[in-house]
Amino acid sequence: MGLYLGDGHLVVGRVPVLRVFCADVWPDLIAACEGAMRAVMATSVQRVQKRGCVAVQSYGTHWPCLFPQHGPGKKHERPIVLADWQRTIVEAHPGDFLRGLFHSDGCRTSNRVTVRGKKYVYPRYMFVNESTDIMGLCQWALDLLGIAWRMNRRNSLSVARREAVAALDRHVGPKS
C-alpha cells in the first residue's frame, strides 16, 4: 500500500494493471515489491526495464478493489482516503505501511548542523510528498507507533529524535 501511494499507479482498462516504479539501484526493493504483488493477488508479475528504473507490474481484474484510491490525474490533486478495511490493516501493521511510504518517497540520511561553531552529525528520516492526504496518512501511522515527527516544510516531514530514528529503523530498515 505504501509503495503504491508513493511510486505506483493503477491503469484501469480492459484488464487493470498495477505498476510500481523502483529505481535500478534498489534491487532488494524491486524484489520486495514483486513479492508483495505475488503474495496479495498476482499470479504473474513482470519487470519492465525503463531508463534508470524498473516498472514492477501485474495485470488483474481485482486491483481496483484493493486500491480504491485510484483515479484520474495526479494523487496530490485528488483525495486519497483509505477504505475502512484498509485502515484496519494499517492499524494492525503500521510499520509495514511506513516501510512502503519511506522506501518510495522518503530517505534516511545524515543531517549535518553547526551550532555555536560545533559540528553535529546525526541520522534522520525525511518523507516528502505533495499530497496532504498521503502526508496525513504517514503522520497517522507514525503516531500509531508513538514515533515523534515534525513538519519542516509544508510537504516534508522529518523524524530526527534519536529514539524516534531507532524505532523507525526497526520498522523501515535500509532500502537496498
Coordinates of C-alpha atoms in Angstrom, one line a residue:
M1 CA 0.0 0.0 0.0
G2 CA 2.8 2.4 0.9
L3 CA 4.7 1.7 -2.3
Y4 CA 1.6 2.2 -4.3
L5 CA 0.8 5.5 -2.7
G6 CA 4.4 6.7 -3.4
D7 CA 5.6 5.3 -6.7
G8 CA 2.7 3.3 -8.0
H9 CA -0.4 3.8 -10.1
L10 CA -3.2 1.8 -11.4
V11 CA -4.4 1.9 -15.0
V12 CA -7.9 0.7 -15.4
G13 CA -8.6 -0.6 -18.9
R14 CA -9.8 -3.8 -20.3
V15 CA -7.7 -5.5 -17.7
P16 CA -6.4 -3.3 -14.9
V17 CA -2.6 -3.1 -14.4
L18 CA -0.9 -2.1 -11.2
R19 CA 2.6 -0.6 -11.7
V20 CA 5.1 0.5 -9.1
F21 CA 8.3 2.1 -10.3
C22 CA 11.5 1.3 -8.4
A23 CA 15.0 2.7 -9.1
D24 CA 17.5 0.3 -10.5
V25 CA 19.9 1.0 -7.6
W26 CA 17.5 -0.7 -5.1
P27 CA 17.3 -4.4 -6.3
D28 CA 16.0 -5.7 -2.9
L29 CA 13.2 -3.1 -3.1
I30 CA 12.3 -4.4 -6.6
A31 CA 12.2 -7.9 -5.3
A32 CA 10.1 -7.0 -2.3
C33 CA 7.6 -5.2 -4.5
E34 CA 7.3 -8.2 -6.8
G35 CA 7.0 -10.5 -3.8
A36 CA 4.2 -8.3 -2.3
M37 CA 2.3 -8.3 -5.6
R38 CA 2.6 -12.1 -5.8
A39 CA 1.6 -12.6 -2.1
V40 CA -1.5 -10.4 -2.4
M41 CA -3.0 -11.5 -5.6
A42 CA -0.9 -11.7 -8.7
T43 CA -0.1 -15.0 -10.4
S44 CA 2.1 -13.2 -12.9
V45 CA 4.3 -10.2 -12.2
Q46 CA 6.5 -8.6 -14.8
R47 CA 9.5 -6.4 -14.6
V48 CA 9.7 -3.8 -17.4
Q49 CA 13.1 -2.1 -17.6
K50 CA 12.9 1.7 -18.1
R51 CA 15.7 4.2 -18.1
G52 CA 17.1 4.1 -14.5
C53 CA 14.2 2.2 -13.1
V54 CA 12.1 -0.9 -13.3
A55 CA 8.3 -0.9 -13.6
V56 CA 7.1 -3.8 -11.5
Q57 CA 3.6 -4.6 -12.9
S58 CA 0.8 -7.0 -12.7
Y59 CA -2.5 -7.3 -14.6
G60 CA -5.5 -8.3 -12.6
T61 CA -9.2 -7.6 -12.6
H62 CA -9.3 -7.1 -8.8
W63 CA -6.5 -4.5 -8.4
P64 CA -9.1 -1.7 -8.4
C65 CA -10.9 -3.4 -5.5
L66 CA -7.6 -3.5 -3.5
F67 CA -6.7 0.1 -4.4
P68 CA -9.9 2.2 -4.4
Q69 CA -7.7 5.3 -4.2
H70 CA -7.0 5.1 -7.9
G71 CA -8.5 7.7 -10.2
P72 CA -7.7 10.1 -13.0
G73 CA -4.9 12.7 -12.5
K74 CA -2.1 13.0 -10.0
K75 CA -2.5 11.7 -6.5
H76 CA -1.8 15.1 -4.9
E77 CA -4.7 16.6 -6.9
R78 CA -7.4 14.2 -5.7
P79 CA -8.5 12.9 -2.3
I80 CA -6.6 9.9 -1.0
V81 CA -8.7 8.2 1.7
L82 CA -8.2 4.6 3.0
A83 CA -11.2 2.3 2.9
D84 CA -12.3 1.1 6.4
W85 CA -10.8 -2.3 5.7
Q86 CA -7.5 -0.7 4.6
R87 CA -7.4 1.4 7.8
T88 CA -7.8 -1.8 9.9
I89 CA -4.9 -3.4 8.1
V90 CA -2.7 -0.3 8.6
E91 CA -3.7 -0.1 12.2
A92 CA -2.5 -3.7 12.7
H93 CA 0.7 -3.2 10.6
P94 CA 1.7 0.5 10.7
G95 CA 5.4 -0.4 10.3
D96 CA 4.9 -2.2 7.1
F97 CA 2.8 0.7 5.7
L98 CA 5.6 3.2 6.7
R99 CA 8.2 1.0 5.1
G100 CA 6.5 1.3 1.8
L101 CA 6.0 5.1 2.2
F102 CA 9.6 5.8 3.2
H103 CA 11.1 3.4 0.6
S104 CA 9.2 5.2 -2.1
D105 CA 9.1 8.9 -1.1
G106 CA 11.5 9.0 1.9
C107 CA 15.1 8.5 2.9
R108 CA 17.4 8.0 5.8
T109 CA 20.2 10.5 5.8
S110 CA 22.9 12.1 7.9
N111 CA 21.9 15.5 9.0
R112 CA 24.8 17.9 9.5
V113 CA 24.4 21.0 11.6
T114 CA 26.8 23.5 13.2
V115 CA 25.7 25.1 16.5
R116 CA 28.0 27.8 18.0
G117 CA 30.9 26.5 16.0
K118 CA 30.5 22.9 16.9
K119 CA 29.6 20.4 14.2
Y120 CA 27.0 17.7 14.8
V121 CA 26.0 14.8 12.6
Y122 CA 23.0 12.6 13.3
P123 CA 20.7 10.3 11.4
R124 CA 17.2 11.3 10.4
Y125 CA 14.4 10.2 8.2
M126 CA 12.8 12.5 5.7
F127 CA 9.4 11.9 3.9
V128 CA 8.4 14.3 1.1
N129 CA 5.0 14.1 -0.7
E130 CA 2.9 16.7 -2.4
S131 CA -0.4 15.1 -1.3
T132 CA -1.6 16.4 2.0
D133 CA -3.7 13.3 2.4
I134 CA -0.7 10.9 1.9
M135 CA 1.3 13.1 4.3
G136 CA -1.6 12.8 6.8
L137 CA -1.5 9.0 6.5
C138 CA 2.2 9.0 7.1
Q139 CA 1.7 11.1 10.2
W140 CA -1.1 8.9 11.4
A141 CA 1.0 5.7 11.0
L142 CA 3.9 7.3 12.9
D143 CA 1.5 8.3 15.7
L144 CA 0.3 4.7 15.9
L145 CA 3.8 3.6 16.6
G146 CA 4.5 6.6 19.0
I147 CA 7.3 7.9 16.7
A148 CA 7.9 11.6 17.1
W149 CA 7.9 13.6 13.9
R150 CA 7.7 17.2 12.8
M151 CA 6.9 19.1 9.6
N152 CA 10.0 21.0 8.4
R153 CA 8.1 22.3 5.2
R154 CA 4.6 22.1 4.0
N155 CA 5.4 18.9 2.0
S156 CA 8.2 17.5 4.1
L157 CA 8.2 15.5 7.3
S158 CA 11.3 14.9 9.5
V159 CA 12.0 12.1 12.1
A160 CA 15.2 13.2 13.9
R161 CA 15.0 12.4 17.6
R162 CA 17.4 9.6 18.5
E163 CA 14.7 7.2 19.9
A164 CA 12.4 8.0 17.0
V165 CA 15.0 7.2 14.4
A166 CA 15.8 4.0 16.2
A167 CA 12.2 3.0 16.3
L168 CA 11.8 3.8 12.6
D169 CA 15.0 1.8 11.8
R170 CA 13.2 -1.3 13.4
H171 CA 10.2 -0.8 11.1
V172 CA 11.5 0.6 7.9
G173 CA 15.1 -0.7 7.7
P174 CA 17.5 0.1 4.9
K175 CA 16.5 0.5 1.3
S176 CA 18.7 -1.8 -0.7

